[in-house]
Amino acid sequence: MPSKPLLPQNDPDVRKRTRQLASSRREYIYNYVYVKPLAMADGVPLDSLPTLKWGLKVGLRLIEILINKIKLFRTSKFDLHQLKLGKLLGKLRLLTAKGFEKEMRSMVNSRKGVDAMVNPFLKEFGLKQPTGTGNSLKEYNDQFQTIQLPAIAHDFSEDSVFAHMRVGGPNPLVIEGIRGVDVNFPVTDKIFKSVKGFAKDSLAKAGQENRLYLADYKRLTVLKPGNFPNGKKFPAAPKALFAIPPGQKKGHLKPIAIQCGQDPKKFPIFTPNDGTAWQMAKTTVQMADGNYHEAVSHLGRTHLLIEPIVVATHRQLADNHPLNILLLPHFEGTVFINYLAQAKLISPKGPVDKLLAGTITSTRQLAVDALDLDFSFNDSMPPNDLKNRRATNSKLFYPYRDDSLKIWNAIHDWVSSYLGVYYRTDGAIANDNELRNWAADIVARAGGRVHGFGEPEGEIKTRKYLYDAVTMIIFTASAQHAAVNFPQNDIMSYTPAMPLATYSPAPDKKRMPASAWIKSLPPLDISELQLSVGYLLGGIYYTQLGDYQWRYFVDKRVAPFLNQFQERLESIEDEIRTRNEKTSKQGGIPYDYLLPSAVPQSINI
Ligand code: MN
């Protein structure tokens, strides 16, 4: 249990504090080679290993996946009695705290990939994985044997669902308000008016009235076509135009046009009038969005953004520093899951290499770019980010925005009142040498290498900025990660709705044969992998936002503020549920990824 919270300037026992920090610094060391040049923790310090409770949640999910695989892949040779029960029972030692810790340590230390750990199981069961592209949607749907087919399977090909993905899908972070299109995406007024519902509208008018939105995947030009494990893949950097129809009160976007690459001379413009070519163009956007999601929004801007801040916190803030006490629950499990991600998930020939469209080297570059090329911590705070993307128009139905701002404000009030107990004036900040070192370490070349943190960079001068920055850290570790992580389960696990790679080029003419779309989908073995990975990563809910351990905060002055925070989260829960009921009644799609009860405290999966 944490000791009495004290700022360093108020702590009579300076020597104890210094000793404790020195020992933390021997455990938490920066590593710059795992995902070069980003900063991560070197190895997994003992206190970063996961709990047994977390392990059981993962274990149960893995068993569900295994059962689905058994039903899907069993052959005539399959014989339940051949199972090497002894070997399986041996795994029961995992259920003891000691055995679990030993297994987790050996996983960290082993050089084996995920496949090398799973495949022996499949062989033991006498299972055979079919390969090759499916001939019908049914073959993809049938991969859901005991795992339930997600709702998206029934309506993913509708234009309204495609548009909803931009504001309430796995990656609702790309859409930006525009006044009009430019020469690189030459949608004409004639094209615009040809779309059903827009005959009497015009591009200029839609732009003036803040009804025009662009999703531009230009940063994906860094991807080089991958071909692992079987067959050439076709990454793309498309542009897609959306608009709110004139006079529509609900503010739902409709898709207008798609150009499957950046250069209008090379890529034609498709509209909803183009049949199979339109469906393929939409799938190209979904594929691009999936790659952007995993590399940029999920891995880059949540997992890998928080990691160096975890290291800086352990290195610079003593265990009894009030900010350390506040942040620690929001860092639980992050170093461990990130270690596995870089060592197993995004390693050459690993699952990401198999699933995503680019070569593994270029996909890793995309993730690095997300934090190293044009990222700013301050600009990424949701209120600033939404303004920069000109997406604040309240007439736009944008549930991710609305819910994330609610949670942002709730966290901001909690952080302000909690830290306000200790920092009574801005002067208290100036006198806190640990806080000064923390801010400097987060941005330092020899530290966390986070861009755009501090005001000015690398410094914290006011309580106002401190509260904003700490809110951003907790928001990213909880709500933002939840918003991008959990759609992996019920949207991205269904490959036809969001293939992580396409296996034929984007459409190049208006008339495409009806069979061309299904042929562009990943082969069945890859689709099954996408199902399993999405179902696993998107299905582990460990801890809940605002739910700190019983008596975690020993300072009694904190209790009323924590109560307020928890009550606030409950009323946000009610507001979102009411909104979702209304949305459903109006025939729209509910958005529940930011229900506070579905938001964990930390990035732990
Ligand atoms: Mn995650």
Coordinates of C-alpha atoms and ligand atoms in Angstrom, one line a residue:
M1 CA 0.0 0.0 0.0
P2 CA 1.3 3.5 -0.8
S3 CA 2.7 5.5 2.0
K4 CA 1.5 9.0 2.9
P5 CA 1.6 11.2 -0.2
L6 CA 4.1 14.1 0.0
L7 CA 5.6 16.5 -2.4
P8 CA 9.4 16.3 -2.3
Q9 CA 9.6 19.9 -0.8
N10 CA 7.4 18.7 2.1
D11 CA 9.1 15.4 2.8
P12 CA 11.4 15.4 5.9
D13 CA 13.0 12.1 4.8
V14 CA 14.9 13.2 1.7
R15 CA 17.4 10.3 2.0
K16 CA 14.8 7.6 1.9
R17 CA 13.2 9.3 -1.1
T18 CA 16.5 9.5 -2.9
R19 CA 17.3 5.8 -2.1
Q20 CA 14.0 4.6 -3.4
L21 CA 14.3 6.6 -6.6
A22 CA 17.8 5.2 -7.2
S23 CA 16.5 1.6 -6.9
S24 CA 13.5 2.4 -9.3
R25 CA 16.0 3.7 -11.8
R26 CA 17.9 0.4 -11.8
E27 CA 14.6 -1.4 -12.7
Y28 CA 13.2 1.0 -15.2
I29 CA 15.7 1.7 -17.9
Y30 CA 15.0 3.2 -21.4
N31 CA 15.4 1.0 -24.4
Y32 CA 15.6 2.6 -27.9
V33 CA 16.0 -0.5 -30.1
Y34 CA 12.8 -2.6 -29.6
V35 CA 10.9 -0.1 -31.8
K36 CA 13.7 2.1 -33.0
P37 CA 14.0 5.1 -32.2
L38 CA 11.0 5.2 -29.8
A39 CA 11.6 4.9 -26.1
M40 CA 10.4 1.8 -24.2
A41 CA 11.1 0.1 -21.0
D42 CA 14.1 -2.3 -21.2
G43 CA 12.7 -5.8 -20.5
V44 CA 9.9 -6.3 -18.0
P45 CA 10.6 -5.3 -14.4
L46 CA 9.2 -7.7 -11.8
D47 CA 6.5 -5.3 -10.6
S48 CA 5.2 -5.0 -14.2
L49 CA 4.3 -8.7 -14.6
P50 CA 0.6 -9.2 -14.9
T51 CA -1.7 -10.5 -12.1
L52 CA -3.2 -13.9 -12.0
K53 CA -6.6 -12.3 -12.5
W54 CA -5.5 -10.8 -15.8
G55 CA -4.0 -14.1 -16.8
L56 CA -7.2 -16.0 -16.2
K57 CA -9.2 -13.6 -18.3
V58 CA -6.7 -14.1 -21.2
G59 CA -6.7 -17.9 -20.6
L60 CA -10.5 -18.2 -20.8
R61 CA -10.6 -16.2 -24.0
L62 CA -7.9 -18.4 -25.5
I63 CA -9.9 -21.5 -24.6
E64 CA -12.9 -20.0 -26.4
I65 CA -10.7 -19.4 -29.5
L66 CA -9.3 -22.9 -29.3
I67 CA -12.8 -24.4 -29.2
N68 CA -13.8 -22.4 -32.2
K69 CA -10.7 -23.6 -34.0
I70 CA -11.4 -27.2 -33.1
K71 CA -15.0 -27.1 -34.5
L72 CA -13.8 -25.2 -37.6
F73 CA -10.7 -27.3 -38.5
R74 CA -11.4 -30.8 -37.2
T75 CA -10.8 -33.5 -39.7
S76 CA -11.8 -37.1 -40.0
K77 CA -8.6 -37.8 -38.0
F78 CA -9.9 -35.7 -35.1
D79 CA -10.1 -37.9 -32.0
L80 CA -10.8 -36.3 -28.6
H81 CA -9.3 -39.3 -26.8
Q82 CA -6.0 -38.7 -28.4
L83 CA -5.6 -35.5 -26.6
K84 CA -2.6 -35.5 -24.4
L85 CA -4.5 -34.9 -21.3
G86 CA -1.5 -35.1 -19.1
K87 CA 0.2 -32.3 -20.9
L88 CA -2.9 -30.2 -20.6
L89 CA -3.3 -30.9 -17.0
G90 CA 0.3 -29.9 -16.5
K91 CA -0.8 -26.4 -17.6
L92 CA -3.0 -26.3 -14.5
R93 CA 0.0 -25.1 -12.5
L94 CA -0.7 -21.8 -14.4
L95 CA -3.6 -21.5 -11.9
T96 CA -1.3 -21.0 -9.0
A97 CA 0.3 -17.5 -8.5
K98 CA 3.8 -18.9 -8.5
G99 CA 3.3 -21.1 -11.6
F100 CA 1.7 -18.2 -13.4
E101 CA 4.5 -15.8 -12.7
K102 CA 7.1 -18.5 -13.8
E103 CA 5.1 -19.0 -17.1
M104 CA 4.9 -15.2 -17.8
R105 CA 8.6 -14.9 -17.2
S106 CA 9.5 -17.7 -19.5
M107 CA 7.2 -16.2 -22.1
V108 CA 9.0 -12.9 -21.9
N109 CA 12.4 -14.6 -22.1
S110 CA 11.5 -17.1 -24.9
R111 CA 12.4 -16.1 -28.4
K112 CA 9.4 -18.1 -29.8
G113 CA 6.7 -16.3 -31.7
V114 CA 3.0 -16.6 -31.0
D115 CA 2.6 -19.3 -33.7
A116 CA 5.3 -21.5 -32.2
M117 CA 3.3 -21.4 -29.0
V118 CA -0.1 -22.1 -30.5
N119 CA 0.7 -24.5 -33.4
P120 CA 1.8 -27.5 -31.3
F121 CA -1.6 -27.4 -29.7
L122 CA -3.3 -27.5 -33.1
K123 CA -1.2 -30.5 -34.2
E124 CA -2.0 -32.3 -31.0
F125 CA -5.7 -31.9 -31.8
G126 CA -5.3 -33.2 -35.4
L127 CA -6.6 -30.0 -36.8
K128 CA -6.2 -28.8 -40.4
Q129 CA -6.4 -25.2 -41.5
P130 CA -8.0 -24.6 -45.0
T131 CA -6.3 -22.0 -47.1
G132 CA -7.1 -20.1 -50.3
T133 CA -9.6 -17.4 -50.8
G134 CA -13.2 -18.1 -50.0
N135 CA -15.7 -18.4 -52.9
S136 CA -18.6 -16.9 -51.0
L137 CA -19.3 -14.8 -47.9
K138 CA -20.7 -17.9 -46.3
E139 CA -17.2 -19.4 -46.0
Y140 CA -16.1 -16.3 -44.0
N141 CA -19.2 -16.4 -41.9
D142 CA -18.8 -20.1 -41.2
Q143 CA -15.5 -19.4 -39.5
F144 CA -17.6 -18.2 -36.6
Q145 CA -18.5 -21.6 -35.1
T146 CA -18.8 -21.3 -31.4
I147 CA -17.7 -17.6 -31.4
Q148 CA -20.8 -15.6 -32.2
L149 CA -21.0 -13.9 -35.6
P150 CA -20.8 -10.1 -35.0
A151 CA -23.8 -7.9 -35.9
I152 CA -21.6 -6.1 -38.4
A153 CA -21.7 -9.2 -40.6
H154 CA -25.4 -8.4 -41.5
D155 CA -25.0 -4.8 -42.6
F156 CA -21.4 -4.0 -43.3
S157 CA -22.0 -3.5 -47.0
E158 CA -24.5 -0.7 -46.5
D159 CA -23.3 2.8 -47.2
S160 CA -24.7 4.1 -43.9
V161 CA -22.6 1.6 -42.0
F162 CA -19.5 2.6 -44.0
A163 CA -20.1 6.2 -43.1
H164 CA -20.7 5.4 -39.5
M165 CA -17.3 3.8 -39.3
R166 CA -15.7 7.2 -39.7
V167 CA -17.5 8.6 -36.6
G168 CA -18.2 5.5 -34.5
G169 CA -16.0 2.7 -35.8
P170 CA -12.6 1.3 -34.6
N171 CA -10.7 4.4 -35.8
P172 CA -13.0 7.5 -35.5
L173 CA -9.9 9.8 -35.7
V174 CA -9.3 10.6 -39.3
I175 CA -12.4 12.5 -40.4
E176 CA -11.8 16.3 -40.9
G177 CA -14.2 19.1 -41.8
I178 CA -13.3 20.8 -45.2
R179 CA -14.6 23.8 -47.1
G180 CA -14.1 22.2 -50.4
V181 CA -12.1 19.6 -52.3
D182 CA -8.7 20.4 -53.8
V183 CA -7.0 19.4 -57.1
N184 CA -5.7 16.2 -55.6
F185 CA -9.3 14.9 -55.1
P186 CA -11.2 16.6 -58.0
V187 CA -14.7 15.7 -57.1
T188 CA -16.9 18.0 -59.3
D189 CA -20.3 19.4 -58.5
K190 CA -21.7 17.1 -61.1
I191 CA -20.3 14.0 -59.4
F192 CA -21.5 15.4 -56.0
K193 CA -25.1 16.0 -57.3
S194 CA -25.2 12.5 -58.9
V195 CA -25.3 11.0 -55.4
K196 CA -28.8 10.2 -54.2
G197 CA -30.0 12.8 -51.8
F198 CA -27.7 15.6 -53.1
A199 CA -29.3 16.5 -56.4
K200 CA -30.4 19.8 -55.1
D201 CA -27.3 20.5 -53.0
S202 CA -23.9 21.8 -54.1
L203 CA -20.3 21.2 -53.0
A204 CA -19.8 24.9 -52.3
K205 CA -23.0 25.1 -50.2
A206 CA -22.2 21.9 -48.2
G207 CA -18.7 23.3 -47.5
Q208 CA -20.0 26.7 -46.4
E209 CA -22.5 25.0 -44.0
N210 CA -19.8 22.7 -42.4
R211 CA -21.5 19.6 -43.9
L212 CA -18.4 18.4 -45.9
Y213 CA -15.9 15.9 -44.4
L214 CA -12.8 14.2 -45.7
A215 CA -11.0 11.0 -44.6
D216 CA -7.5 11.1 -46.1
Y217 CA -5.2 8.2 -45.5
K218 CA -2.1 9.9 -47.0
R219 CA 0.3 8.8 -44.3
L220 CA -0.2 5.2 -45.6
T221 CA 1.9 6.0 -48.6
V222 CA 4.8 4.8 -46.4
L223 CA 3.5 1.2 -46.7
K224 CA 5.4 -1.1 -49.2
P225 CA 3.3 -4.0 -50.5
G226 CA 3.8 -7.0 -48.2
N227 CA 3.5 -10.6 -49.4
F228 CA 3.8 -12.6 -46.2
P229 CA 2.8 -15.4 -45.7
N230 CA 1.1 -16.2 -49.0
G231 CA 0.4 -13.8 -51.9
K232 CA 0.9 -10.2 -52.8
K233 CA -1.0 -7.6 -50.8
F234 CA -2.1 -4.2 -51.9
P235 CA -1.8 -1.4 -49.3
A236 CA -3.5 1.8 -50.3
A237 CA -3.7 5.5 -49.3
P238 CA -7.2 6.5 -50.4
K239 CA -9.3 9.6 -49.9
A240 CA -13.0 9.5 -49.2
L241 CA -15.5 12.3 -49.2
F242 CA -18.6 12.4 -47.0
A243 CA -21.4 15.0 -46.5
I244 CA -24.4 15.5 -44.3
P245 CA -27.4 15.8 -46.6
P246 CA -29.0 19.3 -46.6
G247 CA -31.8 19.8 -44.0
Q248 CA -31.0 16.5 -42.3
K249 CA -31.3 17.1 -38.5
K250 CA -29.7 13.9 -37.3
G251 CA -26.4 14.9 -38.9
H252 CA -25.5 11.4 -40.2
L253 CA -22.7 11.4 -42.8
K254 CA -23.3 9.9 -46.3
P255 CA -20.5 8.7 -48.5
I256 CA -20.1 10.8 -51.7
A257 CA -16.9 9.7 -53.5
I258 CA -13.7 7.6 -53.1
Q259 CA -10.4 7.9 -54.8
C260 CA -8.3 4.8 -54.0
G261 CA -4.9 6.6 -54.0
Q262 CA -3.4 10.0 -53.6
D263 CA -2.8 10.8 -57.3
P264 CA -6.0 11.7 -59.3
K265 CA -4.2 10.9 -62.6
K266 CA -3.7 7.3 -61.5
F267 CA -6.9 6.6 -59.5
P268 CA -10.5 7.2 -60.8
I269 CA -13.2 8.6 -58.5
F270 CA -16.0 6.2 -57.6
T271 CA -19.5 7.0 -56.2
P272 CA -22.3 4.9 -54.7
N273 CA -23.6 4.6 -58.3
D274 CA -20.7 2.3 -59.3
G275 CA -21.9 -1.2 -58.1
T276 CA -19.1 -3.7 -57.5
A277 CA -16.4 -1.0 -58.1
W278 CA -17.9 1.1 -55.3
Q279 CA -18.0 -1.9 -52.9
M280 CA -14.4 -2.5 -53.7
A281 CA -13.5 1.1 -53.2
K282 CA -15.2 1.1 -49.8
T283 CA -13.3 -2.0 -48.9
T284 CA -10.1 -0.3 -49.9
V285 CA -10.9 2.5 -47.5
Q286 CA -11.8 0.0 -44.7
M287 CA -8.5 -1.8 -45.3
A288 CA -6.6 1.5 -45.1
D289 CA -8.5 2.4 -42.0
G290 CA -7.7 -0.9 -40.4
N291 CA -3.9 -0.4 -41.1
Y292 CA -4.1 3.2 -39.8
H293 CA -6.0 1.9 -36.8
E294 CA -3.5 -0.7 -35.7
A295 CA -0.3 1.0 -36.5
V296 CA -1.1 4.7 -35.8
S297 CA -4.2 5.0 -33.6
H298 CA -3.9 1.9 -31.5
L299 CA -0.3 0.7 -31.2
G300 CA 1.4 4.1 -31.8
R301 CA -0.8 6.7 -30.2
T302 CA -2.0 4.7 -27.1
H303 CA 0.3 1.8 -26.3
L304 CA 3.6 3.3 -27.4
L305 CA 2.7 6.9 -26.3
I306 CA 2.1 5.8 -22.7
E307 CA 5.1 3.5 -22.3
P308 CA 7.9 6.1 -22.0
I309 CA 5.7 8.1 -19.5
V310 CA 5.4 4.9 -17.4
V311 CA 9.2 4.7 -17.4
A312 CA 9.7 8.5 -16.6
T313 CA 7.2 8.2 -13.7
H314 CA 9.1 5.3 -12.1
R315 CA 12.4 7.0 -12.6
Q316 CA 11.6 10.5 -11.5
L317 CA 8.6 10.5 -9.1
A318 CA 9.1 8.9 -5.7
D319 CA 6.6 6.2 -4.7
N320 CA 4.9 8.6 -2.3
H321 CA 4.7 11.5 -4.8
P322 CA 1.0 12.3 -5.1
L323 CA 1.3 12.2 -8.9
N324 CA 3.0 8.8 -8.9
I325 CA 0.2 7.5 -6.7
L326 CA -2.5 8.9 -9.0
L327 CA -0.9 7.6 -12.2
L328 CA 0.2 4.1 -11.2
P329 CA -3.2 2.4 -11.5
H330 CA -3.4 3.8 -15.0
F331 CA -0.1 2.1 -16.0
E332 CA -1.0 -1.4 -14.8
G333 CA 0.1 -4.0 -17.3
T334 CA 1.2 -1.6 -20.0
V335 CA 5.0 -2.4 -20.0
F336 CA 4.2 -6.2 -20.1
I337 CA 1.7 -6.1 -22.9
N338 CA 3.9 -3.7 -24.9
Y339 CA 6.9 -6.0 -24.4
L340 CA 4.9 -8.9 -25.9
A341 CA 3.6 -6.6 -28.7
Q342 CA 7.0 -5.7 -29.9
A343 CA 8.6 -9.1 -29.3
K344 CA 5.8 -11.3 -30.7
L345 CA 3.0 -9.4 -32.4
I346 CA 4.9 -7.0 -34.6
S347 CA 8.0 -9.1 -35.1
P348 CA 9.0 -10.3 -38.6
K349 CA 6.8 -13.4 -39.6
G350 CA 4.5 -12.6 -36.6
P351 CA 0.7 -12.1 -36.7
V352 CA 0.9 -8.4 -37.8
D353 CA 3.3 -9.4 -40.6
K354 CA 0.7 -12.0 -41.7
L355 CA -2.4 -9.7 -41.4
L356 CA -1.5 -6.2 -42.3
A357 CA -1.0 -5.0 -45.9
G358 CA 2.5 -3.6 -45.8
T359 CA 5.8 -5.3 -45.3
I360 CA 6.5 -5.6 -41.6
T361 CA 9.3 -3.0 -41.9
S362 CA 7.0 -0.4 -43.5
T363 CA 4.2 -1.2 -41.0
R364 CA 6.6 -0.6 -38.1
Q365 CA 7.7 2.6 -39.8
L366 CA 4.0 3.7 -39.9
A367 CA 3.7 3.1 -36.2
V368 CA 7.0 5.0 -35.5
D369 CA 5.8 7.9 -37.8
A370 CA 2.7 8.1 -35.7
L371 CA 4.8 9.4 -32.8
D372 CA 8.0 10.7 -34.4
L373 CA 7.0 12.4 -37.6
D374 CA 4.2 14.9 -36.9
F375 CA 2.9 14.1 -33.4
S376 CA 2.4 16.6 -30.7
F377 CA 1.2 15.5 -27.2
N378 CA -0.5 18.9 -26.6
D379 CA -2.2 19.0 -30.1
S380 CA -3.5 15.5 -29.5
M381 CA -5.6 16.4 -26.4
P382 CA -9.2 15.7 -27.7
P383 CA -10.4 19.3 -27.4
N384 CA -7.4 20.5 -29.5
D385 CA -7.5 17.6 -31.9
L386 CA -11.2 18.0 -32.7
K387 CA -10.7 21.7 -33.3
N388 CA -7.7 21.0 -35.6
R389 CA -9.8 18.5 -37.6
R390 CA -12.6 21.1 -37.7
A391 CA -14.9 18.4 -36.4
T392 CA -16.6 20.4 -33.6
N393 CA -19.9 21.1 -35.5
S394 CA -22.5 20.0 -33.1
K395 CA -24.8 19.2 -36.0
L396 CA -22.5 16.3 -37.0
F397 CA -23.5 13.0 -35.5
Y398 CA -20.1 12.0 -34.0
P399 CA -20.6 9.8 -30.9
Y400 CA -16.9 9.2 -30.4
R401 CA -16.3 12.9 -30.1
D402 CA -19.3 13.5 -27.8
D403 CA -18.5 10.6 -25.4
S404 CA -14.8 11.2 -25.3
L405 CA -15.3 14.9 -24.4
K406 CA -17.6 13.9 -21.6
I407 CA -15.0 11.5 -20.2
W408 CA -12.2 14.0 -20.8
N409 CA -14.1 16.6 -18.7
A410 CA -14.8 14.1 -15.9
I411 CA -11.2 13.0 -15.7
H412 CA -10.1 16.7 -15.9
D413 CA -12.2 17.6 -12.9
W414 CA -11.0 14.6 -10.9
V415 CA -7.3 15.3 -11.7
S416 CA -7.7 19.0 -10.9
S417 CA -9.3 18.5 -7.6
Y418 CA -6.9 15.6 -6.6
L419 CA -3.8 17.5 -7.5
G420 CA -5.2 20.7 -6.1
V421 CA -5.0 19.1 -2.7
Y422 CA -1.2 19.1 -3.0
Y423 CA -0.4 22.0 -5.3
R424 CA -2.2 24.9 -3.6
T425 CA -0.4 27.5 -5.9
D426 CA 1.6 27.5 -9.1
G427 CA 4.6 28.2 -6.8
A428 CA 4.2 24.6 -5.4
I429 CA 4.9 23.4 -8.9
A430 CA 8.1 25.5 -9.2
N431 CA 9.4 24.0 -5.9
D432 CA 8.8 20.4 -6.9
N433 CA 12.1 19.2 -8.3
E434 CA 10.8 15.7 -9.0
L435 CA 8.0 17.1 -11.2
R436 CA 10.6 19.3 -13.0
N437 CA 12.8 16.2 -13.7
W438 CA 9.7 14.2 -14.7
A439 CA 8.6 16.7 -17.4
A440 CA 12.2 17.1 -18.7
D441 CA 12.7 13.3 -18.8
I442 CA 9.5 12.7 -20.8
V443 CA 10.7 14.8 -23.7
A444 CA 14.5 14.2 -23.4
R445 CA 16.5 12.5 -26.2
A446 CA 18.1 10.4 -23.4
G447 CA 14.6 10.0 -21.9
G448 CA 11.1 9.4 -23.2
R449 CA 11.4 11.2 -26.5
V450 CA 7.7 12.3 -26.4
H451 CA 7.1 15.3 -28.8
G452 CA 5.1 18.3 -27.8
F453 CA 4.9 17.6 -24.1
G454 CA 5.1 20.6 -21.7
E455 CA 4.4 24.3 -21.8
P456 CA 7.0 25.3 -22.9
E457 CA 8.3 21.9 -24.2
G458 CA 9.8 19.8 -21.4
E459 CA 8.6 22.1 -18.6
I460 CA 5.5 22.5 -16.4
K461 CA 5.0 26.0 -15.1
T462 CA 1.3 26.2 -14.1
R463 CA -1.3 24.1 -12.5
K464 CA -3.5 24.6 -15.5
Y465 CA -1.0 22.9 -17.8
L466 CA -0.2 20.2 -15.3
Y467 CA -3.9 19.3 -15.0
D468 CA -4.3 19.2 -18.8
A469 CA -1.2 17.0 -19.3
V470 CA -2.2 14.5 -16.5
T471 CA -5.7 14.4 -17.9
M472 CA -4.3 13.5 -21.3
I473 CA -2.2 10.7 -19.8
I474 CA -5.1 9.2 -17.9
F475 CA -7.5 9.7 -20.8
T476 CA -5.2 8.0 -23.3
A477 CA -4.5 5.1 -21.0
S478 CA -8.2 4.5 -20.3
A479 CA -10.8 6.0 -22.7
Q480 CA -8.8 6.5 -25.8
H481 CA -7.3 3.0 -25.7
A482 CA -10.8 1.5 -25.0
A483 CA -12.2 3.4 -28.1
V484 CA -9.6 1.8 -30.4
N485 CA -9.0 -1.5 -28.7
F486 CA -12.5 -3.0 -28.2
P487 CA -13.8 -2.6 -31.7
Q488 CA -11.2 -5.2 -32.6
N489 CA -13.6 -7.7 -31.1
D490 CA -17.0 -7.0 -32.7
I491 CA -16.0 -5.1 -35.9
M492 CA -12.4 -6.0 -36.9
S493 CA -12.7 -9.7 -36.2
Y494 CA -15.1 -9.9 -39.1
T495 CA -12.7 -9.8 -42.0
P496 CA -15.1 -8.9 -44.9
A497 CA -16.1 -5.7 -43.1
M498 CA -12.5 -4.6 -42.5
P499 CA -9.8 -6.7 -44.1
L500 CA -6.4 -5.8 -42.8
A501 CA -5.1 -6.4 -46.3
T502 CA -6.6 -6.8 -49.7
Y503 CA -5.2 -9.3 -52.2
S504 CA -6.0 -7.6 -55.5
P505 CA -5.4 -4.1 -56.7
A506 CA -8.0 -1.3 -56.0
P507 CA -10.6 -1.1 -58.7
D508 CA -9.5 0.8 -61.7
K509 CA -12.6 1.0 -63.8
K510 CA -16.3 1.7 -63.2
R511 CA -17.4 -1.7 -64.3
M512 CA -15.9 -4.5 -62.2
P513 CA -17.2 -8.1 -62.4
A514 CA -19.4 -9.0 -59.5
S515 CA -16.9 -11.7 -58.3
A516 CA -14.0 -9.3 -58.1
W517 CA -14.9 -8.1 -54.6
I518 CA -14.8 -11.5 -52.8
K519 CA -11.5 -12.3 -54.6
S520 CA -9.9 -9.3 -53.1
L521 CA -10.5 -10.6 -49.6
P522 CA -7.7 -12.3 -47.5
P523 CA -7.4 -16.1 -47.8
L524 CA -9.4 -18.1 -45.3
D525 CA -6.5 -19.0 -43.0
I526 CA -5.5 -15.3 -42.7
S527 CA -9.2 -14.4 -42.1
E528 CA -9.3 -16.9 -39.3
L529 CA -6.2 -15.4 -37.8
Q530 CA -7.8 -11.9 -38.0
L531 CA -10.8 -13.4 -36.2
S532 CA -8.8 -15.0 -33.4
V533 CA -6.5 -12.0 -32.8
G534 CA -9.4 -9.5 -32.8
Y535 CA -11.5 -11.7 -30.6
L536 CA -8.6 -12.1 -28.1
L537 CA -7.3 -8.5 -28.0
G538 CA -10.8 -7.0 -28.1
G539 CA -12.3 -9.1 -25.4
I540 CA -10.2 -8.6 -22.3
Y541 CA -11.8 -6.1 -19.9
Y542 CA -9.5 -5.9 -16.9
T543 CA -10.2 -3.2 -14.3
Q544 CA -12.6 -0.3 -14.7
L545 CA -12.1 3.5 -15.0
G546 CA -12.4 5.2 -11.7
D547 CA -12.4 2.0 -9.7
Y548 CA -9.2 2.2 -7.7
Q549 CA -8.4 -0.5 -5.2
W550 CA -10.2 -0.4 -1.9
R551 CA -8.6 2.3 0.2
Y552 CA -6.0 3.0 -2.4
F553 CA -5.8 6.6 -1.6
V554 CA -4.8 6.9 2.1
D555 CA -5.2 10.7 2.1
K556 CA -8.7 11.3 3.4
R557 CA -9.0 14.7 1.7
V558 CA -9.2 12.8 -1.6
A559 CA -12.3 10.7 -0.9
P560 CA -15.0 13.2 -1.7
F561 CA -13.4 14.0 -5.0
L562 CA -13.1 10.4 -5.9
N563 CA -16.8 10.0 -5.0
Q564 CA -17.7 12.9 -7.3
F565 CA -15.6 11.3 -10.1
Q566 CA -17.3 7.9 -9.8
E567 CA -20.8 9.5 -9.7
R568 CA -20.0 11.6 -12.7
L569 CA -18.9 8.5 -14.6
E570 CA -22.2 6.8 -13.6
S571 CA -24.2 9.7 -15.0
I572 CA -22.2 9.7 -18.2
E573 CA -23.0 6.0 -18.4
D574 CA -26.7 6.9 -18.2
E575 CA -26.4 9.7 -20.8
I576 CA -24.7 7.4 -23.3
R577 CA -27.3 4.7 -22.8
T578 CA -30.1 7.1 -23.3
R579 CA -28.5 8.5 -26.5
N580 CA -27.9 5.0 -27.8
E581 CA -31.6 4.0 -27.2
K582 CA -32.7 7.1 -29.1
T583 CA -30.2 6.4 -31.9
S584 CA -31.4 2.8 -32.2
K585 CA -35.0 3.9 -32.4
Q586 CA -34.2 6.3 -35.2
G587 CA -32.5 3.4 -37.1
G588 CA -29.0 4.5 -36.3
I589 CA -26.1 2.5 -34.9
P590 CA -25.4 2.8 -31.1
Y591 CA -21.9 3.6 -29.9
D592 CA -21.0 1.9 -26.7
Y593 CA -17.1 1.7 -26.7
L594 CA -16.9 4.6 -24.3
L595 CA -19.5 3.5 -21.8
P596 CA -17.4 4.2 -18.6
S597 CA -18.2 0.7 -17.4
A598 CA -16.5 -0.7 -20.5
V599 CA -13.4 1.5 -20.1
P600 CA -10.5 -0.1 -18.2
Q601 CA -8.1 1.9 -16.0
S602 CA -5.1 1.1 -18.1
I603 CA -3.7 -0.3 -21.3
N604 CA -3.3 -3.9 -20.4
I605 CA -4.3 -5.7 -23.6
Ligands
MN1 MN -4.6 -2.6 -27.0

